[in-house]
Amino acid sequence: MTKILNYLWRIWLFLIAFVFTILFGIPVYILSYSKKHYRHAYRFIRYWSCCMFYGMGLRYEMTKLSGQELDKNQQYVFISNHTSIMDIMLMCILCKDHPICFVGKKELVKIPIFGTIYKRICVMVDRKSARSRADVYRRCAEKMEEGNSIVIFPEGGVPDDTSVILDEFKDGAFILSSKHNSPIVVYTFIGLKEMFPFKSSEGYPGKVKVFFNGIVMPSQPAKELKLSSFETIKNTLLKYNN
């Protein structure tokens, strides 16, 4: 019975995805052709993200572990652990005042409906291509020069082994931060792995715990930034994941 309900819940996802992608996807598609209009396109992206996230019965509760405040006029590199496709919607909801572009796998464009908006808000990378990986830094720099912030999930994907608390971080976010002197904003998400996993027969509506770990200035080498960010997120997961 539970599996049947889960499948019905996932069908509901496709229904609302279809409706809201048509509703908000058209203005996003049109506005995002012009670089100067991306801020307006991003407003519709956030509407879409809110409808998808809340429409699936998900909520979030923010806990600030740092007294730091984000500067609306500063571009950041946002990072968090990555456990669910809903991480993308949640990050858009959190980044109200900072239009964001994601660095993500090219393969996700193939996801029906979702891929339509994804490819408009993403710096896509083909992980099998060294040229594509190397070109990411240039394209991210261009996005930041246009006034956008960048989101990178440094694990590089969702681990196949669900028992993994936090997978090894890739270098990209931290090299980008160091090269362009961009502060890193660290979030930790707890609960989405269980509430909205990739396995369609599992999951349930609920309240996600979001922890704002703070802002890391790029005063350290990229390797040290990566290590300190990894330890920060992992320690938060171990402390509050109960």
PDB file of C-alpha atoms in Angstrom:
ATOM      1  CA  MET A   1       0.000   0.000   0.000  1.00  0.00           C
ATOM      2  CA  THR A   2       2.828   2.404   0.892  1.00  0.00           C
ATOM      3  CA  LYS A   3       4.557   1.801  -2.442  1.00  0.00           C
ATOM      4  CA  ILE A   4       1.316   2.509  -4.308  1.00  0.00           C
ATOM      5  CA  LEU A   5       0.968   5.822  -2.464  1.00  0.00           C
ATOM      6  CA  ASN A   6       4.564   6.685  -3.296  1.00  0.00           C
ATOM      7  CA  TYR A   7       4.024   6.011  -6.975  1.00  0.00           C
ATOM      8  CA  LEU A   8       0.873   8.162  -6.923  1.00  0.00           C
ATOM      9  CA  TRP A   9       2.876  10.889  -5.199  1.00  0.00           C
ATOM     10  CA  ARG A  10       5.493  10.761  -7.961  1.00  0.00           C
ATOM     11  CA  ILE A  11       2.759  10.912 -10.604  1.00  0.00           C
ATOM     12  CA  TRP A  12       1.548  14.058  -8.851  1.00  0.00           C
ATOM     13  CA  LEU A  13       5.098  15.421  -9.282  1.00  0.00           C
ATOM     14  CA  PHE A  14       4.893  14.966 -13.041  1.00  0.00           C
ATOM     15  CA  LEU A  15       1.462  16.589 -13.158  1.00  0.00           C
ATOM     16  CA  ILE A  16       2.480  19.732 -11.277  1.00  0.00           C
ATOM     17  CA  ALA A  17       5.817  19.806 -13.110  1.00  0.00           C
ATOM     18  CA  PHE A  18       3.964  19.825 -16.420  1.00  0.00           C
ATOM     19  CA  VAL A  19       1.547  22.576 -15.359  1.00  0.00           C
ATOM     20  CA  PHE A  20       4.092  24.883 -13.742  1.00  0.00           C
ATOM     21  CA  THR A  21       6.746  24.348 -16.392  1.00  0.00           C
ATOM     22  CA  ILE A  22       4.264  25.509 -19.017  1.00  0.00           C
ATOM     23  CA  LEU A  23       3.143  28.404 -16.801  1.00  0.00           C
ATOM     24  CA  PHE A  24       6.584  29.666 -15.778  1.00  0.00           C
ATOM     25  CA  GLY A  25       8.833  27.968 -18.321  1.00  0.00           C
ATOM     26  CA  ILE A  26       7.739  30.129 -21.250  1.00  0.00           C
ATOM     27  CA  PRO A  27       8.705  33.479 -19.643  1.00  0.00           C
ATOM     28  CA  VAL A  28      11.925  31.911 -18.314  1.00  0.00           C
ATOM     29  CA  TYR A  29      12.798  30.623 -21.756  1.00  0.00           C
ATOM     30  CA  ILE A  30      12.142  34.001 -23.400  1.00  0.00           C
ATOM     31  CA  LEU A  31      13.712  36.249 -20.752  1.00  0.00           C
ATOM     32  CA  SER A  32      16.837  34.143 -20.257  1.00  0.00           C
ATOM     33  CA  TYR A  33      17.875  34.659 -23.882  1.00  0.00           C
ATOM     34  CA  SER A  34      18.962  38.156 -22.879  1.00  0.00           C
ATOM     35  CA  LYS A  35      21.698  38.348 -20.246  1.00  0.00           C
ATOM     36  CA  LYS A  36      20.370  41.628 -18.890  1.00  0.00           C
ATOM     37  CA  HIS A  37      16.921  40.076 -18.320  1.00  0.00           C
ATOM     38  CA  TYR A  38      18.100  37.041 -16.354  1.00  0.00           C
ATOM     39  CA  ARG A  39      17.222  38.706 -13.034  1.00  0.00           C
ATOM     40  CA  HIS A  40      13.609  38.910 -14.257  1.00  0.00           C
ATOM     41  CA  ALA A  41      13.737  35.327 -15.531  1.00  0.00           C
ATOM     42  CA  TYR A  42      15.037  34.229 -12.147  1.00  0.00           C
ATOM     43  CA  ARG A  43      11.886  35.548 -10.481  1.00  0.00           C
ATOM     44  CA  PHE A  44       9.857  33.035 -12.496  1.00  0.00           C
ATOM     45  CA  ILE A  45      12.406  30.309 -11.746  1.00  0.00           C
ATOM     46  CA  ARG A  46      11.841  30.909  -8.030  1.00  0.00           C
ATOM     47  CA  TYR A  47       8.052  30.793  -8.509  1.00  0.00           C
ATOM     48  CA  TRP A  48       8.480  27.465 -10.295  1.00  0.00           C
ATOM     49  CA  SER A  49      10.775  26.144  -7.551  1.00  0.00           C
ATOM     50  CA  CYS A  50       8.325  27.174  -4.818  1.00  0.00           C
ATOM     51  CA  CYS A  51       5.427  25.492  -6.597  1.00  0.00           C
ATOM     52  CA  MET A  52       7.412  22.287  -7.078  1.00  0.00           C
ATOM     53  CA  PHE A  53       8.860  22.156  -3.560  1.00  0.00           C
ATOM     54  CA  TYR A  54       5.766  23.153  -1.595  1.00  0.00           C
ATOM     55  CA  GLY A  55       3.460  21.402  -4.052  1.00  0.00           C
ATOM     56  CA  MET A  56       5.075  18.087  -3.112  1.00  0.00           C
ATOM     57  CA  GLY A  57       4.260  18.707   0.542  1.00  0.00           C
ATOM     58  CA  LEU A  58       7.792  19.722   1.482  1.00  0.00           C
ATOM     59  CA  ARG A  59       8.703  22.531   3.872  1.00  0.00           C
ATOM     60  CA  TYR A  60      11.947  23.770   5.378  1.00  0.00           C
ATOM     61  CA  GLU A  61      13.134  25.092   8.696  1.00  0.00           C
ATOM     62  CA  MET A  62      16.182  27.361   8.760  1.00  0.00           C
ATOM     63  CA  THR A  63      18.740  27.275  11.552  1.00  0.00           C
ATOM     64  CA  LYS A  64      21.545  29.828  11.485  1.00  0.00           C
ATOM     65  CA  LEU A  65      24.784  28.476  12.905  1.00  0.00           C
ATOM     66  CA  SER A  66      26.532  31.711  12.001  1.00  0.00           C
ATOM     67  CA  GLY A  67      25.645  35.324  12.690  1.00  0.00           C
ATOM     68  CA  GLN A  68      26.941  36.391   9.272  1.00  0.00           C
ATOM     69  CA  GLU A  69      24.603  38.064   6.797  1.00  0.00           C
ATOM     70  CA  LEU A  70      24.657  37.863   3.015  1.00  0.00           C
ATOM     71  CA  ASP A  71      25.335  41.048   1.050  1.00  0.00           C
ATOM     72  CA  LYS A  72      22.739  41.585  -1.684  1.00  0.00           C
ATOM     73  CA  ASN A  73      25.366  43.230  -3.890  1.00  0.00           C
ATOM     74  CA  GLN A  74      27.940  40.444  -3.569  1.00  0.00           C
ATOM     75  CA  GLN A  75      28.244  37.426  -5.857  1.00  0.00           C
ATOM     76  CA  TYR A  76      28.822  34.147  -4.035  1.00  0.00           C
ATOM     77  CA  VAL A  77      29.579  30.503  -4.672  1.00  0.00           C
ATOM     78  CA  PHE A  78      26.816  28.613  -2.860  1.00  0.00           C
ATOM     79  CA  ILE A  79      27.483  25.002  -1.830  1.00  0.00           C
ATOM     80  CA  SER A  80      25.665  22.281   0.093  1.00  0.00           C
ATOM     81  CA  ASN A  81      25.497  18.529   0.383  1.00  0.00           C
ATOM     82  CA  HIS A  82      23.507  16.882  -2.418  1.00  0.00           C
ATOM     83  CA  THR A  83      20.961  14.154  -1.741  1.00  0.00           C
ATOM     84  CA  SER A  84      17.901  14.812  -3.901  1.00  0.00           C
ATOM     85  CA  ILE A  85      16.669  16.526  -7.052  1.00  0.00           C
ATOM     86  CA  MET A  86      14.734  18.806  -4.688  1.00  0.00           C
ATOM     87  CA  ASP A  87      18.064  20.302  -3.541  1.00  0.00           C
ATOM     88  CA  ILE A  88      17.887  22.397  -6.704  1.00  0.00           C
ATOM     89  CA  MET A  89      14.441  23.817  -5.922  1.00  0.00           C
ATOM     90  CA  LEU A  90      15.378  24.407  -2.297  1.00  0.00           C
ATOM     91  CA  MET A  91      18.517  26.330  -3.235  1.00  0.00           C
ATOM     92  CA  CYS A  92      16.484  28.588  -5.542  1.00  0.00           C
ATOM     93  CA  ILE A  93      14.036  29.269  -2.707  1.00  0.00           C
ATOM     94  CA  LEU A  94      16.863  30.142  -0.313  1.00  0.00           C
ATOM     95  CA  CYS A  95      18.624  32.450  -2.779  1.00  0.00           C
ATOM     96  CA  LYS A  96      15.923  35.090  -3.020  1.00  0.00           C
ATOM     97  CA  ASP A  97      18.214  38.093  -3.459  1.00  0.00           C
ATOM     98  CA  HIS A  98      20.974  36.388  -5.421  1.00  0.00           C
ATOM     99  CA  PRO A  99      20.074  35.147  -8.920  1.00  0.00           C
ATOM    100  CA  ILE A 100      21.890  31.837  -9.216  1.00  0.00           C
ATOM    101  CA  CYS A 101      23.202  29.614 -11.951  1.00  0.00           C
ATOM    102  CA  PHE A 102      23.957  25.968 -11.260  1.00  0.00           C
ATOM    103  CA  VAL A 103      26.932  23.962 -12.360  1.00  0.00           C
ATOM    104  CA  GLY A 104      25.452  20.598 -13.145  1.00  0.00           C
ATOM    105  CA  LYS A 105      25.658  17.442 -15.171  1.00  0.00           C
ATOM    106  CA  LYS A 106      24.680  17.702 -18.810  1.00  0.00           C
ATOM    107  CA  GLU A 107      22.725  14.439 -18.507  1.00  0.00           C
ATOM    108  CA  LEU A 108      20.055  16.070 -16.295  1.00  0.00           C
ATOM    109  CA  VAL A 109      18.783  17.971 -19.327  1.00  0.00           C
ATOM    110  CA  LYS A 110      17.291  14.649 -20.476  1.00  0.00           C
ATOM    111  CA  ILE A 111      14.873  14.532 -17.510  1.00  0.00           C
ATOM    112  CA  PRO A 112      11.383  15.149 -18.957  1.00  0.00           C
ATOM    113  CA  ILE A 113       9.940  18.601 -18.228  1.00  0.00           C
ATOM    114  CA  PHE A 114      12.521  19.427 -15.540  1.00  0.00           C
ATOM    115  CA  GLY A 115      15.272  19.593 -18.152  1.00  0.00           C
ATOM    116  CA  THR A 116      13.523  22.442 -19.952  1.00  0.00           C
ATOM    117  CA  ILE A 117      14.166  24.904 -17.146  1.00  0.00           C
ATOM    118  CA  TYR A 118      17.379  23.248 -15.975  1.00  0.00           C
ATOM    119  CA  LYS A 119      19.240  24.014 -19.183  1.00  0.00           C
ATOM    120  CA  ARG A 120      18.274  27.690 -18.969  1.00  0.00           C
ATOM    121  CA  ILE A 121      19.691  28.179 -15.463  1.00  0.00           C
ATOM    122  CA  CYS A 122      22.712  25.919 -15.613  1.00  0.00           C
ATOM    123  CA  VAL A 123      26.335  25.958 -16.664  1.00  0.00           C
ATOM    124  CA  MET A 124      26.332  22.422 -17.968  1.00  0.00           C
ATOM    125  CA  VAL A 125      29.376  20.208 -17.830  1.00  0.00           C
ATOM    126  CA  ASP A 126      30.077  16.939 -19.589  1.00  0.00           C
ATOM    127  CA  ARG A 127      32.096  15.119 -16.941  1.00  0.00           C
ATOM    128  CA  LYS A 128      33.492  12.760 -19.578  1.00  0.00           C
ATOM    129  CA  SER A 129      35.058  15.669 -21.451  1.00  0.00           C
ATOM    130  CA  ALA A 130      38.222  17.293 -20.084  1.00  0.00           C
ATOM    131  CA  ARG A 131      37.618  20.278 -22.346  1.00  0.00           C
ATOM    132  CA  SER A 132      34.109  20.783 -20.964  1.00  0.00           C
ATOM    133  CA  ARG A 133      35.330  20.531 -17.371  1.00  0.00           C
ATOM    134  CA  ALA A 134      38.115  23.044 -18.003  1.00  0.00           C
ATOM    135  CA  ASP A 135      35.749  25.500 -19.690  1.00  0.00           C
ATOM    136  CA  VAL A 136      33.408  25.599 -16.683  1.00  0.00           C
ATOM    137  CA  TYR A 137      35.548  28.175 -14.859  1.00  0.00           C
ATOM    138  CA  ARG A 138      35.408  30.597 -17.780  1.00  0.00           C
ATOM    139  CA  ARG A 139      31.653  30.251 -18.193  1.00  0.00           C
ATOM    140  CA  CYS A 140      31.063  30.627 -14.438  1.00  0.00           C
ATOM    141  CA  ALA A 141      33.220  33.763 -14.420  1.00  0.00           C
ATOM    142  CA  GLU A 142      31.063  35.189 -17.198  1.00  0.00           C
ATOM    143  CA  LYS A 143      27.917  34.469 -15.209  1.00  0.00           C
ATOM    144  CA  MET A 144      29.355  36.185 -12.140  1.00  0.00           C
ATOM    145  CA  GLU A 145      30.412  39.220 -14.185  1.00  0.00           C
ATOM    146  CA  GLU A 146      26.767  39.477 -15.243  1.00  0.00           C
ATOM    147  CA  GLY A 147      25.809  39.772 -11.564  1.00  0.00           C
ATOM    148  CA  ASN A 148      24.834  36.166 -10.895  1.00  0.00           C
ATOM    149  CA  SER A 149      25.988  33.822  -8.150  1.00  0.00           C
ATOM    150  CA  ILE A 150      26.962  30.200  -8.739  1.00  0.00           C
ATOM    151  CA  VAL A 151      25.659  27.030  -7.087  1.00  0.00           C
ATOM    152  CA  ILE A 152      27.858  23.948  -7.064  1.00  0.00           C
ATOM    153  CA  PHE A 153      27.115  20.714  -5.236  1.00  0.00           C
ATOM    154  CA  PRO A 154      30.746  19.740  -4.579  1.00  0.00           C
ATOM    155  CA  GLU A 155      30.008  16.028  -4.239  1.00  0.00           C
ATOM    156  CA  GLY A 156      29.449  16.110  -7.994  1.00  0.00           C
ATOM    157  CA  GLY A 157      26.269  14.054  -7.760  1.00  0.00           C
ATOM    158  CA  VAL A 158      24.164  11.974  -5.415  1.00  0.00           C
ATOM    159  CA  PRO A 159      26.061   8.913  -4.118  1.00  0.00           C
ATOM    160  CA  ASP A 160      24.616   5.573  -5.237  1.00  0.00           C
ATOM    161  CA  ASP A 161      25.329   4.186  -1.795  1.00  0.00           C
ATOM    162  CA  THR A 162      22.654   5.771   0.420  1.00  0.00           C
ATOM    163  CA  SER A 163      24.644   4.903   3.555  1.00  0.00           C
ATOM    164  CA  VAL A 164      27.298   7.482   2.577  1.00  0.00           C
ATOM    165  CA  ILE A 165      26.839  10.505   4.828  1.00  0.00           C
ATOM    166  CA  LEU A 166      28.860  12.861   2.645  1.00  0.00           C
ATOM    167  CA  ASP A 167      30.747  11.929  -0.495  1.00  0.00           C
ATOM    168  CA  GLU A 168      34.203  13.212  -1.336  1.00  0.00           C
ATOM    169  CA  PHE A 169      34.227  16.807  -2.617  1.00  0.00           C
ATOM    170  CA  LYS A 170      35.394  17.757  -6.093  1.00  0.00           C
ATOM    171  CA  ASP A 171      37.703  20.772  -6.510  1.00  0.00           C
ATOM    172  CA  GLY A 172      35.555  22.957  -8.789  1.00  0.00           C
ATOM    173  CA  ALA A 173      33.725  25.200  -6.301  1.00  0.00           C
ATOM    174  CA  PHE A 174      36.888  25.963  -4.381  1.00  0.00           C
ATOM    175  CA  ILE A 175      39.083  26.653  -7.400  1.00  0.00           C
ATOM    176  CA  LEU A 176      36.361  28.983  -8.701  1.00  0.00           C
ATOM    177  CA  SER A 177      36.202  30.764  -5.350  1.00  0.00           C
ATOM    178  CA  SER A 178      39.981  31.189  -5.169  1.00  0.00           C
ATOM    179  CA  LYS A 179      40.420  32.265  -8.789  1.00  0.00           C
ATOM    180  CA  HIS A 180      37.730  34.939  -8.667  1.00  0.00           C
ATOM    181  CA  ASN A 181      37.971  35.906  -4.993  1.00  0.00           C
ATOM    182  CA  SER A 182      34.329  34.922  -4.430  1.00  0.00           C
ATOM    183  CA  PRO A 183      33.156  34.038  -0.907  1.00  0.00           C
ATOM    184  CA  ILE A 184      31.646  30.588  -0.387  1.00  0.00           C
ATOM    185  CA  VAL A 185      28.255  30.294   1.311  1.00  0.00           C
ATOM    186  CA  VAL A 186      27.871  26.936   3.049  1.00  0.00           C
ATOM    187  CA  TYR A 187      24.498  25.274   3.654  1.00  0.00           C
ATOM    188  CA  THR A 188      23.708  21.828   5.015  1.00  0.00           C
ATOM    189  CA  PHE A 189      20.453  20.082   4.056  1.00  0.00           C
ATOM    190  CA  ILE A 190      19.099  17.330   6.292  1.00  0.00           C
ATOM    191  CA  GLY A 191      16.061  15.196   5.506  1.00  0.00           C
ATOM    192  CA  LEU A 192      15.714  15.340   1.726  1.00  0.00           C
ATOM    193  CA  LYS A 193      17.638  12.080   1.286  1.00  0.00           C
ATOM    194  CA  GLU A 194      14.782  10.289   3.073  1.00  0.00           C
ATOM    195  CA  MET A 195      11.880  12.531   2.022  1.00  0.00           C
ATOM    196  CA  PHE A 196      12.580  12.736  -1.701  1.00  0.00           C
ATOM    197  CA  PRO A 197      15.118  10.116  -2.822  1.00  0.00           C
ATOM    198  CA  PHE A 198      15.658   9.252  -6.473  1.00  0.00           C
ATOM    199  CA  LYS A 199      13.999   5.863  -5.917  1.00  0.00           C
ATOM    200  CA  SER A 200      10.369   6.460  -6.935  1.00  0.00           C
ATOM    201  CA  SER A 201       8.912   3.863  -4.550  1.00  0.00           C
ATOM    202  CA  GLU A 202      10.216   5.734  -1.497  1.00  0.00           C
ATOM    203  CA  GLY A 203       9.784   9.138   0.121  1.00  0.00           C
ATOM    204  CA  TYR A 204       7.203  11.200   1.957  1.00  0.00           C
ATOM    205  CA  PRO A 205       6.219  14.868   2.531  1.00  0.00           C
ATOM    206  CA  GLY A 206       7.887  16.573   5.464  1.00  0.00           C
ATOM    207  CA  LYS A 207       9.978  19.422   6.834  1.00  0.00           C
ATOM    208  CA  VAL A 208      13.585  19.694   5.698  1.00  0.00           C
ATOM    209  CA  LYS A 209      16.213  21.033   8.091  1.00  0.00           C
ATOM    210  CA  VAL A 210      18.385  23.721   6.523  1.00  0.00           C
ATOM    211  CA  PHE A 211      21.509  24.908   8.327  1.00  0.00           C
ATOM    212  CA  PHE A 212      23.271  28.104   7.345  1.00  0.00           C
ATOM    213  CA  ASN A 213      26.881  27.326   8.243  1.00  0.00           C
ATOM    214  CA  GLY A 214      28.230  30.715   7.260  1.00  0.00           C
ATOM    215  CA  ILE A 215      30.401  32.468   4.701  1.00  0.00           C
ATOM    216  CA  VAL A 216      33.944  31.309   3.980  1.00  0.00           C
ATOM    217  CA  MET A 217      36.267  33.949   2.561  1.00  0.00           C
ATOM    218  CA  PRO A 218      38.699  32.761  -0.149  1.00  0.00           C
ATOM    219  CA  SER A 219      41.779  33.685   1.841  1.00  0.00           C
ATOM    220  CA  GLN A 220      43.004  30.071   1.916  1.00  0.00           C
ATOM    221  CA  PRO A 221      44.265  27.864  -0.931  1.00  0.00           C
ATOM    222  CA  ALA A 222      41.544  25.920  -2.745  1.00  0.00           C
ATOM    223  CA  LYS A 223      42.526  22.613  -1.103  1.00  0.00           C
ATOM    224  CA  GLU A 224      42.133  24.106   2.372  1.00  0.00           C
ATOM    225  CA  LEU A 225      38.799  25.680   1.429  1.00  0.00           C
ATOM    226  CA  LYS A 226      37.610  22.271   0.255  1.00  0.00           C
ATOM    227  CA  LEU A 227      38.750  20.510   3.425  1.00  0.00           C
ATOM    228  CA  SER A 228      37.255  23.070   5.815  1.00  0.00           C
ATOM    229  CA  SER A 229      33.930  23.152   3.920  1.00  0.00           C
ATOM    230  CA  PHE A 230      33.758  19.351   3.865  1.00  0.00           C
ATOM    231  CA  GLU A 231      34.394  19.135   7.603  1.00  0.00           C
ATOM    232  CA  THR A 232      31.823  21.856   8.311  1.00  0.00           C
ATOM    233  CA  ILE A 233      29.027  20.085   6.425  1.00  0.00           C
ATOM    234  CA  LYS A 234      29.963  16.620   7.663  1.00  0.00           C
ATOM    235  CA  ASN A 235      30.065  17.749  11.304  1.00  0.00           C
ATOM    236  CA  THR A 236      26.654  19.384  10.903  1.00  0.00           C
ATOM    237  CA  LEU A 237      25.210  16.188   9.433  1.00  0.00           C
ATOM    238  CA  LEU A 238      26.627  14.083  12.239  1.00  0.00           C
ATOM    239  CA  LYS A 239      25.412  16.462  14.945  1.00  0.00           C
ATOM    240  CA  TYR A 240      21.891  17.211  13.737  1.00  0.00           C
ATOM    241  CA  ASN A 241      20.895  14.210  11.602  1.00  0.00           C
ATOM    242  CA  ASN A 242      18.658  12.399  14.075  1.00  0.00           C
TER     243      ASN A 242
END
